[in-house]
Short mmCIF file of C-alpha atoms in Angstrom, two decimals:
data_model
loop_
_atom_site.label_atom_id
_atom_site.label_comp_id
_atom_site.label_asym_id
_atom_site.label_seq_id
_atom_site.Cartn_x
_atom_site.Cartn_y
_atom_site.Cartn_z
CA MET A 1426 74.26 -109.42 193.65
CA ILE A 1427 72.05 -107.45 190.84
CA VAL A 1428 74.59 -107.85 187.97
CA PRO A 1429 73.60 -110.78 186.99
CA VAL A 1430 69.74 -110.09 187.27
CA ILE A 1431 71.05 -107.48 184.46
CA SER A 1432 72.35 -109.14 182.55
CA TYR A 1433 69.70 -110.92 182.01
CA ILE A 1434 67.56 -107.93 181.51
CA MET A 1435 69.65 -107.05 178.58
CA MET A 1436 68.75 -110.05 177.19
CA ALA A 1437 65.51 -110.63 177.75
CA CYS A 1438 64.87 -106.79 176.24
CA SER A 1439 66.75 -107.59 173.31
CA GLY A 1440 63.33 -107.64 171.28
CA SER A 1441 62.84 -104.11 172.22
CA PRO A 1442 65.98 -102.32 170.64
CA ALA A 1443 66.21 -98.49 171.74
CA PRO A 1444 67.74 -96.76 168.88
CA THR A 1445 71.19 -96.44 168.71
CA THR A 1446 73.28 -92.63 169.77
CA ASP A 1447 73.21 -92.19 165.75
CA THR A 1448 69.89 -92.77 165.98
CA ILE A 1449 69.29 -89.40 167.74
CA ASN A 1450 72.17 -87.21 166.41
CA GLU A 1451 70.85 -88.05 162.69
CA GLY A 1452 67.49 -85.76 164.57
CA LYS A 1453 65.03 -88.42 163.68
CA PRO A 1454 62.85 -87.82 166.67
CA LEU A 1455 61.49 -91.12 169.12
CA VAL A 1456 59.42 -94.12 167.83
CA TYR A 1457 58.76 -95.33 170.58
CA THR A 1458 58.53 -100.35 171.02
CA SER A 1459 56.14 -101.10 173.02
CA LEU A 1460 57.39 -103.07 176.09
CA LYS A 1461 55.87 -105.80 176.71
CA SER A 1462 54.33 -107.01 179.66
CA SER A 1463 57.39 -110.12 181.23
CA GLU A 1464 59.59 -107.11 179.88
CA LYS A 1465 57.91 -104.78 182.27
CA GLU A 1466 58.21 -107.14 185.59
CA ILE A 1467 61.59 -107.84 184.96
CA TYR A 1468 63.20 -103.92 185.29
CA LEU A 1469 60.61 -104.32 188.01
CA ASN A 1470 62.36 -106.56 190.23
CA ALA A 1471 65.97 -104.96 189.32
CA ILE A 1472 64.84 -101.84 190.35
CA LYS A 1473 63.31 -103.08 193.04
CA PRO A 1474 65.84 -103.98 195.71
CA ILE A 1475 68.51 -100.93 194.67
CA TYR A 1476 65.67 -99.00 195.22
CA GLU A 1477 64.61 -100.70 198.81
CA LYS A 1478 68.86 -100.20 199.66
CA GLN A 1479 69.63 -96.51 197.90
CA LEU A 1480 65.97 -94.43 199.13
CA LEU A 1481 63.10 -96.93 201.35
CA LYS A 1482 65.72 -97.58 204.35
CA THR A 1483 67.52 -93.93 204.10
CA GLY A 1484 63.96 -92.24 204.93
CA PHE A 1485 62.99 -91.20 201.84
CA ASN A 1486 60.24 -88.63 201.64
CA GLY A 1487 59.45 -88.07 198.44
CA ALA A 1488 58.26 -89.57 194.10
CA ILE A 1489 59.90 -92.21 192.14
CA LEU A 1490 58.96 -92.32 188.21
CA ILE A 1491 61.96 -95.11 185.99
CA ALA A 1492 60.45 -94.90 182.44
CA LYS A 1493 62.01 -97.04 179.20
CA ASN A 1494 60.10 -96.68 176.73
CA GLY A 1495 58.03 -93.57 177.88
CA GLU A 1496 56.69 -96.70 179.79
CA VAL A 1497 56.51 -96.76 183.09
CA VAL A 1498 58.26 -99.94 185.03
CA PHE A 1499 58.46 -98.30 188.44
CA GLU A 1500 56.82 -96.42 190.43
CA ASP A 1501 56.18 -94.90 194.07
CA TYR A 1502 55.64 -91.86 196.78
CA GLN A 1503 56.16 -91.82 200.15
CA GLY A 1504 55.66 -89.61 203.06
CA MET A 1505 53.96 -86.50 203.72
CA ILE A 1506 54.53 -83.75 201.60
CA ASN A 1507 53.46 -81.47 204.24
CA PHE A 1508 54.39 -82.94 207.41
CA SER A 1509 52.21 -79.79 208.99
CA THR A 1510 49.00 -80.59 208.01
CA LYS A 1511 50.14 -84.90 207.45
CA GLU A 1512 48.92 -84.09 203.70
CA PRO A 1513 50.77 -87.41 201.76
CA ILE A 1514 52.48 -87.28 199.36
CA THR A 1515 50.06 -88.49 195.88
CA PRO A 1516 51.03 -88.68 191.83
CA SER A 1517 49.59 -84.85 192.34
CA SER A 1518 51.74 -83.47 194.46
CA THR A 1519 53.78 -80.97 193.21
CA PHE A 1520 57.52 -80.73 194.29
CA HIS A 1521 59.97 -78.00 193.44
CA VAL A 1522 62.86 -79.66 191.49
CA ALA A 1523 65.64 -77.37 191.86
CA SER A 1524 67.72 -77.12 189.20
CA VAL A 1525 65.84 -79.44 187.00
CA SER A 1526 63.80 -76.08 186.24
CA LYS A 1527 67.49 -74.87 183.86
CA THR A 1528 66.16 -77.31 181.96
CA PHE A 1529 63.02 -75.77 180.97
CA THR A 1530 64.49 -72.37 180.44
CA ALA A 1531 66.90 -73.60 178.20
CA MET A 1532 64.80 -75.68 176.40
CA THR A 1533 62.39 -72.37 175.37
CA ILE A 1534 65.22 -70.35 174.02
CA LEU A 1535 66.06 -72.88 171.88
CA ARG A 1536 62.81 -72.40 171.01
CA LEU A 1537 62.72 -69.18 170.45
CA MET A 1538 66.06 -69.24 168.30
CA GLU A 1539 63.43 -72.10 166.08
CA GLN A 1540 60.83 -69.19 165.74
CA GLY A 1541 63.62 -66.78 164.80
CA ARG A 1542 62.97 -64.71 167.45
CA LEU A 1543 66.53 -64.81 169.78
CA ALA A 1544 70.12 -65.57 168.49
CA LEU A 1545 72.31 -67.85 170.32
CA THR A 1546 74.81 -65.05 169.72
CA ASP A 1547 72.90 -62.07 170.70
CA PRO A 1548 75.07 -60.56 173.34
CA VAL A 1549 72.50 -60.40 176.47
CA GLU A 1550 72.21 -56.59 176.94
CA GLN A 1551 70.01 -56.99 173.59
CA TYR A 1552 67.61 -57.38 176.00
CA LEU A 1553 68.03 -56.35 178.98
CA PRO A 1554 69.75 -51.83 178.07
CA SER A 1555 70.76 -51.73 182.03
CA PHE A 1556 73.11 -55.06 181.90
CA PRO A 1557 76.62 -53.78 182.67
CA TYR A 1558 78.50 -57.30 181.38
CA SER A 1559 79.90 -56.40 177.59
CA GLY A 1560 81.56 -59.87 175.62
CA ILE A 1561 78.51 -62.48 177.53
CA THR A 1562 75.54 -63.84 174.95
CA LEU A 1563 72.62 -66.53 175.57
CA GLU A 1564 74.88 -69.36 174.83
CA LEU A 1565 77.42 -68.62 177.09
CA LEU A 1566 74.79 -67.98 179.59
CA LEU A 1567 72.99 -71.53 178.24
CA SER A 1568 76.28 -73.39 178.95
CA HIS A 1569 77.67 -71.79 182.49
CA ARG A 1570 80.64 -70.04 180.89
CA SER A 1571 80.02 -66.35 181.26
CA GLY A 1572 81.59 -65.63 184.24
CA LEU A 1573 79.55 -63.17 186.08
CA PRO A 1574 79.27 -63.28 189.93
CA LYS A 1575 76.47 -65.59 191.33
CA TYR A 1576 73.56 -63.75 193.24
CA ASP A 1577 72.46 -66.15 195.34
CA GLN A 1578 76.02 -65.80 197.46
CA LEU A 1579 76.55 -62.23 197.13
CA MET A 1580 72.64 -60.98 197.48
CA ALA A 1581 72.55 -63.30 201.12
CA GLY A 1582 73.71 -60.06 203.20
CA THR A 1583 76.75 -62.43 204.27
CA ARG A 1584 80.12 -60.86 204.44
CA SER A 1585 81.40 -64.72 202.78
CA TYR A 1586 80.90 -67.79 201.14
CA VAL A 1587 82.49 -71.11 200.42
CA THR A 1588 82.30 -72.28 197.39
CA ARG A 1589 84.48 -74.65 194.90
CA ARG A 1590 87.53 -74.50 192.61
CA LYS A 1591 89.37 -76.65 190.50
CA ASN A 1592 93.32 -76.26 191.23
CA ARG A 1593 95.46 -76.68 187.84
CA ARG A 1594 95.36 -79.69 188.58
CA GLY A 1595 91.98 -80.69 188.18
CA LYS A 1596 91.43 -81.14 191.18
CA TRP A 1597 87.88 -79.41 193.73
CA VAL A 1598 88.55 -77.48 196.06
CA LYS A 1599 86.86 -75.62 198.72
CA GLN A 1600 87.41 -71.92 197.77
CA THR A 1601 86.49 -68.72 201.05
CA VAL A 1602 85.59 -65.67 198.64
CA TYR A 1603 85.22 -62.60 200.81
CA VAL A 1604 82.48 -60.08 199.59
CA LYS A 1605 82.82 -56.20 199.94
CA ASP A 1606 79.41 -54.87 199.93
CA PRO A 1607 77.06 -57.33 200.73
CA VAL A 1608 73.59 -56.84 200.00
CA SER A 1609 71.13 -56.93 203.38
CA LEU A 1610 68.11 -57.73 202.05
CA THR A 1611 64.68 -57.22 203.39
CA GLY A 1612 61.66 -58.76 201.86
CA LEU A 1613 61.81 -61.27 198.92
CA SER A 1614 63.11 -60.47 195.56
CA SER A 1615 62.41 -60.99 191.84
CA ASN A 1616 64.15 -61.84 189.16
CA TYR A 1617 64.22 -57.82 188.38
CA ASP A 1618 66.00 -56.87 191.22
CA VAL A 1619 68.51 -59.55 190.60
CA LEU A 1620 69.17 -57.85 187.31
CA LYS A 1621 68.92 -53.58 189.35
CA PHE A 1622 71.79 -55.30 191.98
CA LEU A 1623 73.99 -56.27 188.82
CA ALA A 1624 73.66 -52.95 187.46
CA GLY A 1625 74.17 -51.05 190.46
CA VAL A 1626 77.07 -52.66 192.00
CA ARG A 1627 78.12 -54.01 189.18
CA PRO A 1628 80.38 -56.56 191.17
CA ALA A 1629 83.30 -58.28 190.03
CA PRO A 1630 83.26 -61.14 187.32
CA GLU A 1631 84.50 -64.61 187.90
CA SER A 1632 85.98 -64.18 184.94
CA GLN A 1633 86.20 -63.49 181.83
CA PRO A 1634 83.35 -64.38 179.32
CA ASN A 1635 83.94 -67.86 178.07
CA ARG A 1636 87.04 -68.51 180.24
CA ARG A 1637 85.47 -71.82 181.67
CA TYR A 1638 83.03 -73.05 183.31
CA SER A 1639 81.71 -72.40 186.72
CA TYR A 1640 78.06 -73.51 187.21
CA ASN A 1641 76.10 -70.43 188.60
CA ASN A 1642 72.55 -69.58 189.04
CA THR A 1643 72.27 -65.74 188.08
CA ASN A 1644 73.04 -67.31 184.38
CA PHE A 1645 68.74 -68.61 183.98
CA ALA A 1646 67.78 -65.53 186.23
CA LEU A 1647 68.70 -63.22 183.70
CA LEU A 1648 67.06 -65.88 180.94
CA ALA A 1649 64.27 -65.74 182.48
CA LEU A 1650 64.08 -62.20 182.16
CA VAL A 1651 65.03 -62.35 178.04
CA ILE A 1652 61.80 -64.47 177.41
CA GLU A 1653 59.37 -62.46 179.38
CA LYS A 1654 61.47 -59.72 177.43
CA ILE A 1655 60.87 -61.30 174.09
CA THR A 1656 57.63 -62.98 174.62
CA GLY A 1657 56.22 -60.23 176.75
CA GLN A 1658 54.81 -62.21 179.04
CA THR A 1659 55.49 -63.22 182.09
CA TYR A 1660 57.70 -66.58 182.70
CA PRO A 1661 55.77 -68.58 184.91
CA GLN A 1662 52.58 -67.03 182.33
CA TYR A 1663 54.00 -68.03 179.39
CA MET A 1664 55.99 -71.17 180.79
CA LYS A 1665 52.14 -72.44 181.41
CA ASP A 1666 50.33 -71.19 178.20
CA SER A 1667 52.78 -72.16 175.90
CA VAL A 1668 54.65 -74.93 177.73
CA PHE A 1669 53.32 -76.54 180.64
CA THR A 1670 49.15 -76.68 179.21
CA PRO A 1671 50.36 -77.96 175.06
CA LEU A 1672 52.67 -80.94 177.02
CA GLY A 1673 49.95 -82.24 179.04
CA MET A 1674 51.88 -81.32 182.26
CA LYS A 1675 49.31 -80.17 184.68
CA ASP A 1676 49.89 -80.41 188.08
CA THR A 1677 53.37 -78.02 186.98
CA TYR A 1678 53.78 -75.11 187.64
CA VAL A 1679 57.00 -72.23 188.43
CA PHE A 1680 56.21 -70.58 191.74
CA SER A 1681 56.76 -66.77 192.12
CA LEU A 1682 55.78 -63.72 194.50
CA LYS A 1683 52.13 -63.87 194.13
CA ASP A 1684 52.59 -67.43 194.94
CA THR A 1685 53.68 -66.95 198.53
CA ALA A 1686 50.37 -67.41 200.28
CA ASN A 1687 50.13 -70.52 199.59
CA TYR A 1688 54.26 -72.22 200.07
CA ILE A 1689 54.40 -75.26 200.94
CA PRO A 1690 58.05 -76.03 202.95
CA SER A 1691 61.04 -78.81 202.17
CA TYR A 1692 62.53 -80.49 204.89
CA THR A 1693 65.85 -81.04 207.12
CA PRO A 1694 66.25 -84.65 207.80
CA GLY A 1695 65.29 -84.22 211.19
CA LYS A 1696 62.18 -82.57 209.80
CA LYS A 1697 61.96 -79.10 210.13
CA ALA A 1698 60.66 -77.19 207.83
CA TYR A 1699 62.87 -74.30 205.93
CA PRO A 1700 61.09 -71.01 206.14
CA LEU A 1701 60.41 -68.90 202.67
CA GLU A 1702 63.55 -67.08 202.05
CA LYS A 1703 64.16 -64.08 200.27
CA LEU A 1704 65.58 -65.47 197.09
CA ASP A 1705 63.39 -68.04 196.51
CA CYS A 1706 61.23 -65.88 194.04
CA ILE A 1707 63.69 -66.13 191.26
CA TYR A 1708 63.05 -68.46 188.70
CA GLY A 1709 64.16 -69.27 185.88
CA ASP A 1710 66.92 -71.47 187.56
CA LYS A 1711 64.63 -72.53 190.30
CA ASN A 1712 60.97 -72.29 191.06
CA VAL A 1713 59.61 -74.69 188.28
CA TYR A 1714 56.90 -76.64 190.92
CA SER A 1715 56.06 -80.66 189.23
CA THR A 1716 55.64 -83.87 189.81
CA VAL A 1717 57.37 -86.99 188.59
CA ARG A 1718 54.63 -88.06 185.76
CA ASP A 1719 55.19 -83.78 184.70
CA LEU A 1720 57.99 -85.67 184.40
CA LEU A 1721 57.88 -88.10 182.25
CA GLN A 1722 55.12 -85.77 179.78
CA TRP A 1723 58.11 -83.42 180.56
CA ASP A 1724 60.78 -86.22 178.81
CA LYS A 1725 58.31 -88.21 176.45
CA ALA A 1726 58.22 -84.68 174.05
CA LEU A 1727 61.87 -83.55 174.28
CA TYR A 1728 62.62 -87.36 173.17
CA GLN A 1729 59.40 -87.05 170.12
CA GLY A 1730 60.06 -83.77 169.41
CA LYS A 1731 57.14 -81.90 169.37
CA PHE A 1732 58.65 -78.80 171.92
CA VAL A 1733 62.28 -78.40 169.76
CA SER A 1734 63.39 -79.77 166.84
CA MET A 1735 66.11 -82.65 167.51
CA GLN A 1736 68.32 -80.70 165.52
CA SER A 1737 68.43 -78.00 168.62
CA GLN A 1738 68.64 -81.04 171.32
CA GLN A 1739 71.61 -82.01 169.71
CA LEU A 1740 72.78 -78.61 170.38
CA ALA A 1741 71.82 -78.63 173.97
CA TYR A 1742 73.82 -81.89 174.12
CA GLU A 1743 77.33 -80.90 173.26
CA PRO A 1744 79.78 -80.43 175.84
CA LEU A 1745 80.93 -76.98 175.58
CA SER A 1746 83.85 -77.31 178.48
CA ASN A 1747 87.01 -79.06 177.55
CA GLU A 1748 89.32 -76.99 179.26
CA THR A 1749 89.90 -79.18 182.26
CA ARG A 1750 89.99 -83.23 182.06
CA GLY A 1751 87.12 -86.31 183.10
CA LYS A 1752 84.45 -87.61 181.68
CA LYS A 1753 81.31 -84.94 183.43
CA ASN A 1754 80.82 -82.01 180.96
CA TYR A 1755 77.62 -79.46 180.55
CA GLY A 1756 75.86 -78.38 177.50
CA LEU A 1757 73.14 -75.82 177.04
CA GLY A 1758 70.53 -76.31 180.24
CA TRP A 1759 72.15 -79.85 180.76
CA HIS A 1760 74.90 -81.50 182.32
CA LEU A 1761 76.60 -84.63 180.18
CA TYR A 1762 78.60 -87.44 181.23
CA VAL A 1763 80.68 -88.16 178.13
CA ASP A 1764 82.37 -90.92 178.40
CA PRO A 1765 83.44 -91.86 174.39
CA PRO A 1766 82.29 -94.65 172.95
CA ASN A 1767 79.46 -95.50 175.34
CA PRO A 1768 76.78 -92.90 174.70
CA THR A 1769 76.23 -89.48 176.43
CA VAL A 1770 74.20 -89.57 179.52
CA VAL A 1771 72.48 -86.08 179.71
CA TYR A 1772 71.05 -85.55 182.97
CA HIS A 1773 70.61 -83.03 185.38
CA ASN A 1774 69.68 -82.83 189.21
CA GLY A 1775 68.40 -80.36 191.55
CA TRP A 1776 68.80 -78.92 195.30
CA TRP A 1777 67.05 -75.70 196.76
CA HIS A 1778 66.74 -75.57 200.99
CA GLY A 1779 65.37 -79.09 201.48
CA ASN A 1780 64.36 -80.01 198.08
CA ASN A 1781 66.62 -82.39 195.87
CA ALA A 1782 66.26 -83.95 192.72
CA VAL A 1783 67.30 -86.79 189.92
CA PHE A 1784 65.83 -86.64 185.93
CA ARG A 1785 68.84 -88.78 183.84
CA ARG A 1786 67.91 -89.37 181.14
CA LEU A 1787 69.69 -92.66 179.02
CA LEU A 1788 69.04 -91.51 175.26
CA SER A 1789 70.66 -94.11 173.27
CA ASP A 1790 68.29 -96.72 175.73
CA THR A 1791 65.51 -94.45 176.01
CA ALA A 1792 64.92 -94.75 179.98
CA THR A 1793 64.88 -92.04 182.38
CA ILE A 1794 64.93 -91.52 185.76
CA ILE A 1795 62.88 -89.34 188.10
CA ILE A 1796 63.13 -88.94 191.47
CA LEU A 1797 62.07 -85.96 193.23
CA GLY A 1798 61.98 -84.69 197.33
CA ASN A 1799 61.00 -83.18 199.33
CA LYS A 1800 62.96 -83.96 203.07
CA PHE A 1801 66.81 -83.32 202.25
CA ASN A 1802 68.26 -86.93 201.64
CA SER A 1803 71.75 -86.87 199.54
CA ASN A 1804 70.73 -90.65 198.67
CA ILE A 1805 68.11 -89.20 195.68
CA TRP A 1806 70.92 -88.20 194.17
CA GLN A 1807 73.36 -91.40 194.84
CA ALA A 1808 70.05 -93.24 193.76
CA GLY A 1809 71.33 -92.52 189.76
CA LYS A 1810 72.68 -95.03 190.47
CA LEU A 1811 69.29 -97.46 189.17
CA SER A 1812 70.60 -96.82 185.67
CA ALA A 1813 72.32 -99.80 185.85
CA VAL A 1814 68.70 -101.46 185.15
CA PHE A 1815 69.53 -100.05 181.51
CA THR A 1816 73.05 -100.32 180.82
CA ASP A 1817 75.58 -101.65 181.83
CA ILE A 1818 77.57 -98.41 181.85
CA GLU A 1819 79.22 -97.83 185.77
CA LEU A 1820 78.13 -93.92 186.13
CA PRO A 1821 79.19 -92.04 189.35
CA GLU A 1822 77.33 -90.14 191.94
CA MET A 1823 76.20 -87.32 189.95
CA ASP A 1824 75.89 -83.26 190.31
CA ALA A 1825 74.20 -82.37 193.48
CA GLU A 1826 72.78 -79.78 190.47
#
């Protein structure tokens, strides 16, 4: 059993205390406490059996990195990044991190706020004049409370799609939504096509603004356009110049229309490649390609307040959707698991085609779990159970994206 081992870890590592939640709330950048080699070995021995059971024995094809106090305590690479060329996965192999991309978009918006270039209360049409809906602010986009229609469903060219909603008892149930005039697209779409679709067709919103939480990729596709409007650069270029390069994320980039010739597919569990599809070049909600080591750099930059201040991060980690009961919530670009008096868990998962990802941050333990895969495997999300190595809080499987 793993529990006794975990208890031993908690006692053995008591000499290297992580900052408390209160310390983080005070808005002070983190100063890491170095781990002893004996502590690293204890973590490694606790992680390995969980990793082998949850991932290796279920056909894991990807990369994993687990860090404590900014130091790698476990790292592994399995399988191929390209099954056609038989190219193996290495530390520099880039994966589509899917909705983990939203963390970059959200924190960039907060950074622009700190620079005085926008306010979260600004209406969307202030930056995108053709935006056809009123009463929607940047904050409502960030928190998935805009009520906007979902481009990835309405622009897919189908007449119906199955989504999920919560009934009056707060239970998730399936719902079939019928589209009156689906858009059949030819060729690849861009973020501007999303805005053009909203402005031209003006599909009915899901709800009134700020009525309820509804996870929606449209929100972050629009936020990428806001970033472009404010900075005068394309989103991919701005992220490279102002985020990835300064933070030492040398293998990270945003996939866009100009990169289609170099597209490397993701795969089904049966290793069938996903072709490039019409919505695959829309960014902001997805399309950041990165490595586990680069995502650790992102994680450390956040802990240390290098990109946005700790005070602004606290805004992002504040639960904003409290109309239904439950421990799962959402802040500004981050999923939250809120279970007082236990510390809040900050995370984002990702899923697009055969790509799925985990980026879980245990702030009170200064521990981070990063898992990236390019051959679909739902066990990647369940492997978040590795959190048990660092905390005695029992955490459920987190949202798929």
